Amino acid sequence: MMGAKLLLLLVASSLCLSAAIATQQTCPADLDSKCGDAASGDWEGEFFPGIPKIKYEGPSSKNPLAYKWYNAEEVILGKKMKDWMRFSVAFWHTFRGTGGDPFGAPTKSWPWEDGTNSLDMAKRRMRAHFEFMEKLGVDRWCFHDRDIAPDGKTLTETNKNLDEIVELAKKLQEETNIKPLWGTAQLFMHPRYMHGAATSPEVKVYAYGAAQVKKALEVTHYLGGENYVFWGGREGYQTLLNTDMKRELDHLASFLQAAVDYKKKIGFNGTLLIEPKPQEPTKHQYDWDVATTFSFLQKYGLTGEFKINVECNHATLSGHSCHHELETARINGLLGNIDANTGDPQIGWDTDQFLTDISEATLVMSSVVKNGGLAPGGFNFDAKLRRESTDVEDMFLAHISGMDTLARGLRNVVKLIEDGSLDELVRKRYQSFDSEIGALIEAGKGDFETLEKKVLEWGEPIVPSGKQELAEILFQAAL
């Protein structure tokens, strides 16, 4: 009897889920759609017809197009949830991702795309982008310069194209109260950057990269961006046999210092961020991880000018957990922003998947809470749909899932804080340093002669258990 009731319950739940999905009429990812006039420069009507503004419905909701855990206005630990998160949509993955990979052709062709990289297409894409953010309830976005506007034949023509798109973005921002979390220059795709930009052995390429960053800084400032990111995907080497590493690192430092100087000259008060990554596309990237980047900033006197944008997938590529990289940045006063994504443990490259692991999200949010938040940084979804996900609806489902996962992580952190058992376990583990001699050591006054006398007085130390298993139980209890 109980089995029959359970079966009926499962069938009913399945029907509710199917009905919820069926009621959302969305555009298929092909140019034959009747959602708009893809052949003209203008788009008729909505880009996402049938998809309402995404709302919070709570954990019991069966609606896939609703938030179960992210409630933007809810106050948690003294801040609204939206202020803890400061979510941002990445323009490049969301609106320029094609689904192509090294082994296969693109799988996505959104209804509004006409197959060109024209200015008209760039404008239509930008309008779709803002409608998407409005319906999602996200008020920040991130961009690369070359993703929002096409290259021209000359730098002058390219900058003119960018200016035209930026004016449209500015207008849309004023209409929606959406603004950039950060901007950046794409210094890795064009063939001129095959050896890098700031670390290129060709001075003309170095200068071109500087001119591109100059313009990107101006644009980010004009749009009201709160941060500017440097990701040096090609700032590294393929082999040391043809590389003068010291010279390249010196050049990179000079490039970053010039960016600092120009930022101040134009009155841009946003935070400059460096995004570490160990390799891919280069064999070795100079900002390998947070610790390497911190060392670089210290050596060249740049620690007061930059913070770190930690990308979780980059963390695992460098052999660390995302939590490790966040804590390394946090305890050194460098945590500025998080690219919220993850990789696949069975795949050895940067897959940029949406973060959906509750345990990892809880660890991530524990660092954010300890940091007092991320502002003026935030969470940027540097994540893309899987190649096989080709419905327009999937764009929303992916972001909803990522946002709900981090929101659930924040709620779990509250449970851990309120329970206090894990914090108490950590406190007890180091309580011997709360003694007089421990305080002396932590004040930098624990000289070897004094410590030797104490050892002779105490005898052999009794070392207590680390209680790792208990720590894991306490942590898992909050999930």
mmCIF file of C-alpha atoms in Angstrom, residues 5-341:
data_model
loop_
_atom_site.group_PDB
_atom_site.id
_atom_site.type_symbol
_atom_site.label_atom_id
_atom_site.label_comp_id
_atom_site.label_asym_id
_atom_site.label_seq_id
_atom_site.Cartn_x
_atom_site.Cartn_y
_atom_site.Cartn_z
ATOM 1 C CA LYS A 5 1.083 5.719 -2.574
ATOM 2 C CA LEU A 6 4.736 6.485 -3.217
ATOM 3 C CA LEU A 7 4.325 5.629 -6.905
ATOM 4 C CA LEU A 8 1.283 7.932 -7.184
ATOM 5 C CA LEU A 9 3.243 10.725 -5.497
ATOM 6 C CA LEU A 10 6.158 10.347 -7.896
ATOM 7 C CA VAL A 11 3.847 10.332 -10.914
ATOM 8 C CA ALA A 12 2.065 13.465 -9.651
ATOM 9 C CA SER A 13 5.390 15.257 -9.091
ATOM 10 C CA SER A 14 6.553 14.279 -12.568
ATOM 11 C CA LEU A 15 3.333 15.599 -14.117
ATOM 12 C CA CYS A 16 3.683 18.898 -12.220
ATOM 13 C CA LEU A 17 7.258 19.302 -13.455
ATOM 14 C CA SER A 18 6.272 18.463 -17.035
ATOM 15 C CA ALA A 19 3.400 20.926 -16.896
ATOM 16 C CA ALA A 20 5.642 23.673 -15.539
ATOM 17 C CA ILE A 21 8.095 23.151 -18.373
ATOM 18 C CA ALA A 22 5.382 22.826 -21.006
ATOM 19 C CA THR A 23 3.783 26.152 -20.053
ATOM 20 C CA GLN A 24 7.043 27.965 -20.775
ATOM 21 C CA GLN A 25 7.024 28.511 -24.536
ATOM 22 C CA THR A 26 10.561 29.259 -25.620
ATOM 23 C CA CYS A 27 12.385 29.779 -28.875
ATOM 24 C CA PRO A 28 14.309 26.826 -30.292
ATOM 25 C CA ALA A 29 17.955 27.458 -31.084
ATOM 26 C CA ASP A 30 17.635 27.800 -34.860
ATOM 27 C CA LEU A 31 17.056 30.530 -37.421
ATOM 28 C CA ASP A 32 13.728 29.065 -38.567
ATOM 29 C CA SER A 33 12.064 30.291 -35.376
ATOM 30 C CA LYS A 34 9.135 32.701 -35.709
ATOM 31 C CA CYS A 35 10.138 34.527 -32.527
ATOM 32 C CA GLY A 36 11.450 37.497 -34.480
ATOM 33 C CA ASP A 37 12.612 38.725 -37.835
ATOM 34 C CA ALA A 38 16.197 37.440 -37.869
ATOM 35 C CA ALA A 39 16.722 38.736 -41.409
ATOM 36 C CA SER A 40 16.252 42.399 -40.466
ATOM 37 C CA GLY A 41 18.452 44.677 -38.399
ATOM 38 C CA ASP A 42 15.695 45.036 -35.803
ATOM 39 C CA TRP A 43 14.114 42.375 -33.658
ATOM 40 C CA GLU A 44 10.352 42.330 -33.360
ATOM 41 C CA GLY A 45 9.008 41.753 -29.864
ATOM 42 C CA GLU A 46 10.741 39.879 -27.065
ATOM 43 C CA PHE A 47 13.882 37.809 -27.435
ATOM 44 C CA PHE A 48 12.619 35.381 -24.771
ATOM 45 C CA PRO A 49 8.854 35.098 -25.278
ATOM 46 C CA GLY A 50 7.045 32.840 -22.856
ATOM 47 C CA ILE A 51 9.739 33.139 -20.169
ATOM 48 C CA PRO A 52 8.556 35.340 -17.285
ATOM 49 C CA LYS A 53 10.715 37.239 -14.836
ATOM 50 C CA ILE A 54 12.292 34.629 -12.587
ATOM 51 C CA LYS A 55 10.965 34.829 -9.032
ATOM 52 C CA TYR A 56 11.729 33.227 -5.680
ATOM 53 C CA GLU A 57 9.233 30.451 -4.881
ATOM 54 C CA GLY A 58 11.073 28.582 -2.113
ATOM 55 C CA PRO A 59 12.525 25.067 -1.724
ATOM 56 C CA SER A 60 9.200 23.312 -2.210
ATOM 57 C CA SER A 61 8.601 24.773 -5.678
ATOM 58 C CA LYS A 62 8.537 22.359 -8.625
ATOM 59 C CA ASN A 63 8.866 25.162 -11.169
ATOM 60 C CA PRO A 64 12.261 24.862 -12.906
ATOM 61 C CA LEU A 65 12.057 28.540 -13.902
ATOM 62 C CA ALA A 66 11.991 29.802 -10.320
ATOM 63 C CA TYR A 67 14.489 30.311 -7.512
ATOM 64 C CA LYS A 68 14.282 27.825 -4.666
ATOM 65 C CA TRP A 69 17.058 29.237 -2.481
ATOM 66 C CA TYR A 70 18.012 32.671 -3.861
ATOM 67 C CA ASN A 71 15.747 35.335 -2.387
ATOM 68 C CA ALA A 72 17.356 38.624 -3.399
ATOM 69 C CA GLU A 73 15.776 40.867 -0.752
ATOM 70 C CA GLU A 74 16.067 38.444 2.188
ATOM 71 C CA VAL A 75 18.436 39.663 4.899
ATOM 72 C CA ILE A 76 21.051 37.125 5.973
ATOM 73 C CA LEU A 77 23.853 37.915 8.431
ATOM 74 C CA GLY A 78 23.027 41.610 8.235
ATOM 75 C CA LYS A 79 22.970 41.931 4.429
ATOM 76 C CA LYS A 80 20.454 41.328 1.707
ATOM 77 C CA MET A 81 21.227 38.163 -0.191
ATOM 78 C CA LYS A 82 21.685 40.147 -3.413
ATOM 79 C CA ASP A 83 24.407 42.199 -1.683
ATOM 80 C CA TRP A 84 26.280 39.085 -0.551
ATOM 81 C CA MET A 85 26.139 37.677 -4.088
ATOM 82 C CA ARG A 86 26.336 40.630 -6.495
ATOM 83 C CA PHE A 87 25.677 38.235 -9.369
ATOM 84 C CA SER A 88 26.833 39.037 -12.892
ATOM 85 C CA VAL A 89 26.159 37.518 -16.323
ATOM 86 C CA ALA A 90 29.216 36.894 -18.512
ATOM 87 C CA PHE A 91 28.447 38.238 -21.991
ATOM 88 C CA TRP A 92 31.001 36.023 -23.758
ATOM 89 C CA HIS A 93 29.812 32.600 -22.610
ATOM 90 C CA THR A 94 26.121 33.450 -22.513
ATOM 91 C CA PHE A 95 25.791 35.305 -25.813
ATOM 92 C CA ARG A 96 28.918 34.386 -27.794
ATOM 93 C CA GLY A 97 29.240 30.731 -26.822
ATOM 94 C CA THR A 98 28.596 28.481 -29.808
ATOM 95 C CA GLY A 99 28.984 25.023 -28.333
ATOM 96 C CA GLY A 100 31.919 24.325 -30.621
ATOM 97 C CA ASP A 101 34.915 22.398 -29.330
ATOM 98 C CA PRO A 102 38.203 21.079 -30.814
ATOM 99 C CA PHE A 103 36.367 17.991 -32.071
ATOM 100 C CA GLY A 104 33.089 19.420 -33.307
ATOM 101 C CA ALA A 105 31.329 22.302 -35.009
ATOM 102 C CA PRO A 106 29.092 24.782 -33.156
ATOM 103 C CA THR A 107 25.775 23.409 -31.933
ATOM 104 C CA LYS A 108 24.069 26.672 -30.947
ATOM 105 C CA SER A 109 22.541 29.257 -33.233
ATOM 106 C CA TRP A 110 20.187 31.402 -31.197
ATOM 107 C CA PRO A 111 17.051 32.706 -32.934
ATOM 108 C CA TRP A 112 18.283 36.306 -32.994
ATOM 109 C CA GLU A 113 21.643 35.419 -34.584
ATOM 110 C CA ASP A 114 22.040 35.957 -38.348
ATOM 111 C CA GLY A 115 25.433 34.279 -38.754
ATOM 112 C CA THR A 116 27.369 37.550 -39.095
ATOM 113 C CA ASN A 117 29.626 39.577 -36.812
ATOM 114 C CA SER A 118 28.212 42.886 -38.028
ATOM 115 C CA LEU A 119 27.454 45.983 -35.976
ATOM 116 C CA ASP A 120 23.721 45.400 -36.472
ATOM 117 C CA MET A 121 24.113 41.884 -35.095
ATOM 118 C CA ALA A 122 26.169 43.185 -32.160
ATOM 119 C CA LYS A 123 23.398 45.657 -31.300
ATOM 120 C CA ARG A 124 20.691 43.002 -31.492
ATOM 121 C CA ARG A 125 22.779 40.713 -29.308
ATOM 122 C CA MET A 126 23.237 43.471 -26.741
ATOM 123 C CA ARG A 127 19.496 44.077 -26.540
ATOM 124 C CA ALA A 128 18.914 40.347 -26.048
ATOM 125 C CA HIS A 129 21.537 40.370 -23.309
ATOM 126 C CA PHE A 130 19.777 43.097 -21.340
ATOM 127 C CA GLU A 131 16.376 41.440 -21.688
ATOM 128 C CA PHE A 132 17.924 38.222 -20.388
ATOM 129 C CA MET A 133 19.383 39.969 -17.323
ATOM 130 C CA GLU A 134 16.116 41.767 -16.583
ATOM 131 C CA LYS A 135 14.137 38.531 -16.662
ATOM 132 C CA LEU A 136 16.776 36.750 -14.596
ATOM 133 C CA GLY A 137 16.795 39.541 -12.003
ATOM 134 C CA VAL A 138 20.560 40.154 -12.263
ATOM 135 C CA ASP A 139 21.764 43.764 -12.283
ATOM 136 C CA ARG A 140 25.418 43.338 -13.303
ATOM 137 C CA TRP A 141 27.284 42.095 -16.358
ATOM 138 C CA CYS A 142 30.867 41.466 -17.490
ATOM 139 C CA PHE A 143 32.395 41.776 -20.944
ATOM 140 C CA HIS A 144 35.465 41.515 -23.153
ATOM 141 C CA ASP A 145 35.802 44.406 -25.588
ATOM 142 C CA ARG A 146 35.977 42.212 -28.702
ATOM 143 C CA ASP A 147 32.985 40.097 -27.654
ATOM 144 C CA ILE A 148 30.557 43.004 -27.653
ATOM 145 C CA ALA A 149 31.843 44.734 -30.805
ATOM 146 C CA PRO A 150 33.535 43.445 -33.966
ATOM 147 C CA ASP A 151 37.129 44.091 -34.963
ATOM 148 C CA GLY A 152 37.694 46.619 -37.730
ATOM 149 C CA LYS A 153 40.502 46.777 -40.276
ATOM 150 C CA THR A 154 42.412 49.290 -38.132
ATOM 151 C CA LEU A 155 42.537 50.160 -34.436
ATOM 152 C CA THR A 156 40.700 53.400 -35.235
ATOM 153 C CA GLU A 157 37.875 51.537 -36.966
ATOM 154 C CA THR A 158 37.757 48.946 -34.179
ATOM 155 C CA ASN A 159 37.478 51.637 -31.519
ATOM 156 C CA LYS A 160 34.717 53.331 -33.517
ATOM 157 C CA ASN A 161 32.779 50.026 -33.607
ATOM 158 C CA LEU A 162 33.246 49.625 -29.880
ATOM 159 C CA ASP A 163 32.063 53.172 -29.200
ATOM 160 C CA GLU A 164 28.863 52.556 -31.158
ATOM 161 C CA ILE A 165 28.003 49.423 -29.178
ATOM 162 C CA VAL A 166 28.988 51.046 -25.887
ATOM 163 C CA GLU A 167 26.551 53.894 -26.529
ATOM 164 C CA LEU A 168 23.756 51.363 -26.946
ATOM 165 C CA ALA A 169 24.868 49.549 -23.766
ATOM 166 C CA LYS A 170 24.897 52.865 -21.905
ATOM 167 C CA LYS A 171 21.324 53.583 -23.033
ATOM 168 C CA LEU A 172 20.157 50.100 -22.022
ATOM 169 C CA GLN A 173 21.878 50.450 -18.639
ATOM 170 C CA GLU A 174 20.055 53.699 -17.958
ATOM 171 C CA GLU A 175 16.732 52.051 -18.843
ATOM 172 C CA THR A 176 17.327 48.998 -16.636
ATOM 173 C CA ASN A 177 19.649 50.178 -13.832
ATOM 174 C CA ILE A 178 22.069 47.391 -14.812
ATOM 175 C CA LYS A 179 25.802 48.144 -14.889
ATOM 176 C CA PRO A 180 29.098 46.294 -15.407
ATOM 177 C CA LEU A 181 30.668 44.382 -12.567
ATOM 178 C CA TRP A 182 33.817 44.529 -14.663
ATOM 179 C CA GLY A 183 35.213 44.919 -18.145
ATOM 180 C CA THR A 184 38.357 43.613 -19.777
ATOM 181 C CA ALA A 185 40.307 43.491 -23.032
ATOM 182 C CA GLN A 186 40.473 40.316 -25.074
ATOM 183 C CA LEU A 187 44.243 39.885 -25.519
ATOM 184 C CA PHE A 188 44.361 36.226 -26.483
ATOM 185 C CA MET A 189 42.245 35.401 -29.553
ATOM 186 C CA HIS A 190 43.708 37.532 -32.355
ATOM 187 C CA PRO A 191 46.789 36.025 -34.080
ATOM 188 C CA ARG A 192 48.851 39.080 -33.139
ATOM 189 C CA TYR A 193 48.737 37.831 -29.543
ATOM 190 C CA MET A 194 50.018 34.319 -30.260
ATOM 191 C CA HIS A 195 53.111 35.023 -28.106
ATOM 192 C CA GLY A 196 51.162 37.075 -25.562
ATOM 193 C CA ALA A 197 50.496 40.798 -25.276
ATOM 194 C CA ALA A 198 52.428 42.225 -22.329
ATOM 195 C CA THR A 199 54.955 39.370 -22.604
ATOM 196 C CA SER A 200 55.254 39.297 -26.392
ATOM 197 C CA PRO A 201 58.844 39.474 -27.698
ATOM 198 C CA GLU A 202 57.584 41.926 -30.357
ATOM 199 C CA VAL A 203 57.426 45.530 -29.119
ATOM 200 C CA LYS A 204 54.713 46.477 -31.628
ATOM 201 C CA VAL A 205 52.421 43.820 -30.153
ATOM 202 C CA TYR A 206 53.143 45.077 -26.627
ATOM 203 C CA ALA A 207 52.178 48.567 -27.750
ATOM 204 C CA TYR A 208 49.003 47.317 -29.481
ATOM 205 C CA GLY A 209 47.973 45.489 -26.304
ATOM 206 C CA ALA A 210 48.562 48.669 -24.305
ATOM 207 C CA ALA A 211 46.392 50.668 -26.707
ATOM 208 C CA GLN A 212 43.629 48.061 -26.449
ATOM 209 C CA VAL A 213 43.697 48.065 -22.643
ATOM 210 C CA LYS A 214 43.699 51.885 -22.657
ATOM 211 C CA LYS A 215 40.459 51.878 -24.629
ATOM 212 C CA ALA A 216 38.921 49.063 -22.548
ATOM 213 C CA LEU A 217 39.668 50.974 -19.341
ATOM 214 C CA GLU A 218 38.016 54.073 -20.801
ATOM 215 C CA VAL A 219 34.940 52.098 -21.840
ATOM 216 C CA THR A 220 34.630 50.318 -18.484
ATOM 217 C CA HIS A 221 34.899 53.669 -16.708
ATOM 218 C CA TYR A 222 32.315 55.277 -19.029
ATOM 219 C CA LEU A 223 29.820 52.465 -18.413
ATOM 220 C CA GLY A 224 30.212 52.737 -14.634
ATOM 221 C CA GLY A 225 32.136 49.495 -14.186
ATOM 222 C CA GLU A 226 33.216 48.695 -10.643
ATOM 223 C CA ASN A 227 36.296 46.628 -11.544
ATOM 224 C CA TYR A 228 38.653 45.843 -14.417
ATOM 225 C CA VAL A 229 40.160 42.361 -14.949
ATOM 226 C CA PHE A 230 43.474 41.197 -16.403
ATOM 227 C CA TRP A 231 43.430 37.583 -17.572
ATOM 228 C CA GLY A 232 46.719 36.732 -19.253
ATOM 229 C CA GLY A 233 45.825 33.579 -21.136
ATOM 230 C CA ARG A 234 48.869 33.926 -23.366
ATOM 231 C CA GLU A 235 51.153 35.683 -20.877
ATOM 232 C CA GLY A 236 53.455 32.717 -20.383
ATOM 233 C CA TYR A 237 55.518 30.338 -22.469
ATOM 234 C CA GLN A 238 55.424 27.089 -24.415
ATOM 235 C CA THR A 239 59.134 26.337 -23.894
ATOM 236 C CA LEU A 240 61.955 27.999 -21.971
ATOM 237 C CA LEU A 241 64.382 27.229 -24.793
ATOM 238 C CA ASN A 242 63.342 30.392 -26.662
ATOM 239 C CA THR A 243 62.134 32.432 -23.654
ATOM 240 C CA ASP A 244 63.794 35.158 -21.590
ATOM 241 C CA MET A 245 61.576 34.711 -18.539
ATOM 242 C CA LYS A 246 63.030 37.584 -16.511
ATOM 243 C CA ARG A 247 62.582 40.028 -19.347
ATOM 244 C CA GLU A 248 59.008 38.902 -19.976
ATOM 245 C CA LEU A 249 58.092 39.226 -16.281
ATOM 246 C CA ASP A 250 59.657 42.680 -16.170
ATOM 247 C CA HIS A 251 57.636 43.673 -19.228
ATOM 248 C CA LEU A 252 54.436 42.327 -17.667
ATOM 249 C CA ALA A 253 55.065 44.371 -14.518
ATOM 250 C CA SER A 254 55.692 47.515 -16.591
ATOM 251 C CA PHE A 255 52.454 46.900 -18.500
ATOM 252 C CA LEU A 256 50.435 46.547 -15.288
ATOM 253 C CA GLN A 257 52.053 49.631 -13.761
ATOM 254 C CA ALA A 258 51.142 51.616 -16.880
ATOM 255 C CA ALA A 259 47.536 50.412 -16.468
ATOM 256 C CA VAL A 260 47.560 51.641 -12.853
ATOM 257 C CA ASP A 261 48.894 55.021 -13.956
ATOM 258 C CA TYR A 262 46.279 55.409 -16.696
ATOM 259 C CA LYS A 263 43.449 54.300 -14.416
ATOM 260 C CA LYS A 264 44.346 57.101 -12.042
ATOM 261 C CA LYS A 265 44.788 59.611 -14.861
ATOM 262 C CA ILE A 266 41.235 59.114 -16.141
ATOM 263 C CA GLY A 267 39.720 59.048 -12.646
ATOM 264 C CA PHE A 268 38.619 55.419 -12.726
ATOM 265 C CA ASN A 269 38.130 54.348 -9.099
ATOM 266 C CA GLY A 270 37.344 50.699 -9.839
ATOM 267 C CA THR A 271 39.459 47.834 -8.546
ATOM 268 C CA LEU A 272 42.055 46.283 -10.848
ATOM 269 C CA LEU A 273 41.895 42.472 -10.667
ATOM 270 C CA ILE A 274 44.266 39.736 -11.838
ATOM 271 C CA GLU A 275 42.769 36.341 -12.643
ATOM 272 C CA PRO A 276 45.292 33.503 -12.072
ATOM 273 C CA LYS A 277 45.395 30.389 -14.248
ATOM 274 C CA PRO A 278 48.180 27.791 -14.461
ATOM 275 C CA GLN A 279 48.052 26.901 -18.151
ATOM 276 C CA GLU A 280 45.801 26.644 -21.194
ATOM 277 C CA PRO A 281 46.308 28.003 -23.767
ATOM 278 C CA THR A 282 49.992 28.419 -22.810
ATOM 279 C CA LYS A 283 51.914 25.528 -21.252
ATOM 280 C CA HIS A 284 52.865 27.749 -18.324
ATOM 281 C CA GLN A 285 51.074 30.978 -17.425
ATOM 282 C CA TYR A 286 52.988 33.449 -15.270
ATOM 283 C CA ASP A 287 50.096 34.037 -12.827
ATOM 284 C CA TRP A 288 49.877 30.296 -12.064
ATOM 285 C CA ASP A 289 47.847 30.579 -8.854
ATOM 286 C CA VAL A 290 47.030 33.093 -6.108
ATOM 287 C CA ALA A 291 50.299 32.565 -4.231
ATOM 288 C CA THR A 292 52.383 32.999 -7.401
ATOM 289 C CA THR A 293 50.454 36.139 -8.312
ATOM 290 C CA PHE A 294 50.871 37.542 -4.793
ATOM 291 C CA SER A 295 54.619 36.939 -5.017
ATOM 292 C CA PHE A 296 54.736 38.723 -8.383
ATOM 293 C CA LEU A 297 52.800 41.709 -7.037
ATOM 294 C CA GLN A 298 55.102 41.912 -3.999
ATOM 295 C CA LYS A 299 58.272 41.773 -6.096
ATOM 296 C CA TYR A 300 57.174 44.585 -8.387
ATOM 297 C CA GLY A 301 55.565 46.799 -5.737
ATOM 298 C CA LEU A 302 52.014 46.360 -7.031
ATOM 299 C CA THR A 303 50.284 44.812 -3.991
ATOM 300 C CA GLY A 304 48.370 47.967 -3.152
ATOM 301 C CA GLU A 305 47.057 48.348 -6.679
ATOM 302 C CA PHE A 306 45.587 44.932 -7.510
ATOM 303 C CA LYS A 307 43.314 42.294 -6.029
ATOM 304 C CA ILE A 308 42.573 38.769 -7.219
ATOM 305 C CA ASN A 309 39.687 37.401 -9.272
ATOM 306 C CA VAL A 310 39.592 33.732 -8.274
ATOM 307 C CA GLU A 311 38.110 31.339 -10.831
ATOM 308 C CA CYS A 312 37.195 28.002 -9.286
ATOM 309 C CA ASN A 313 37.992 25.938 -12.384
ATOM 310 C CA HIS A 314 41.422 27.596 -12.626
ATOM 311 C CA ALA A 315 42.034 26.677 -8.993
ATOM 312 C CA THR A 316 41.571 22.975 -9.660
ATOM 313 C CA LEU A 317 43.726 23.167 -12.797
ATOM 314 C CA SER A 318 46.563 24.503 -10.617
ATOM 315 C CA GLY A 319 46.198 21.553 -8.246
ATOM 316 C CA HIS A 320 44.274 23.414 -5.538
ATOM 317 C CA SER A 321 40.685 23.521 -4.379
ATOM 318 C CA CYS A 322 38.691 26.679 -4.973
ATOM 319 C CA HIS A 323 38.447 27.026 -1.192
ATOM 320 C CA HIS A 324 42.246 26.994 -0.918
ATOM 321 C CA GLU A 325 42.643 29.759 -3.494
ATOM 322 C CA LEU A 326 39.923 31.864 -1.884
ATOM 323 C CA GLU A 327 41.483 31.519 1.554
ATOM 324 C CA THR A 328 44.966 32.314 0.207
ATOM 325 C CA ALA A 329 43.579 35.478 -1.365
ATOM 326 C CA ARG A 330 41.465 36.374 1.671
ATOM 327 C CA ILE A 331 44.123 36.086 4.376
ATOM 328 C CA ASN A 332 46.445 38.249 2.260
ATOM 329 C CA GLY A 333 43.805 40.934 1.716
ATOM 330 C CA LEU A 334 43.554 40.180 -2.003
ATOM 331 C CA LEU A 335 40.118 38.594 -2.497
ATOM 332 C CA GLY A 336 38.294 40.883 -4.904
ATOM 333 C CA ASN A 337 35.982 38.812 -7.102
ATOM 334 C CA ILE A 338 34.977 35.234 -7.905
ATOM 335 C CA ASP A 339 34.378 33.666 -11.302
ATOM 336 C CA ALA A 340 31.741 31.152 -10.273
ATOM 337 C CA ASN A 341 32.260 27.935 -12.185
#
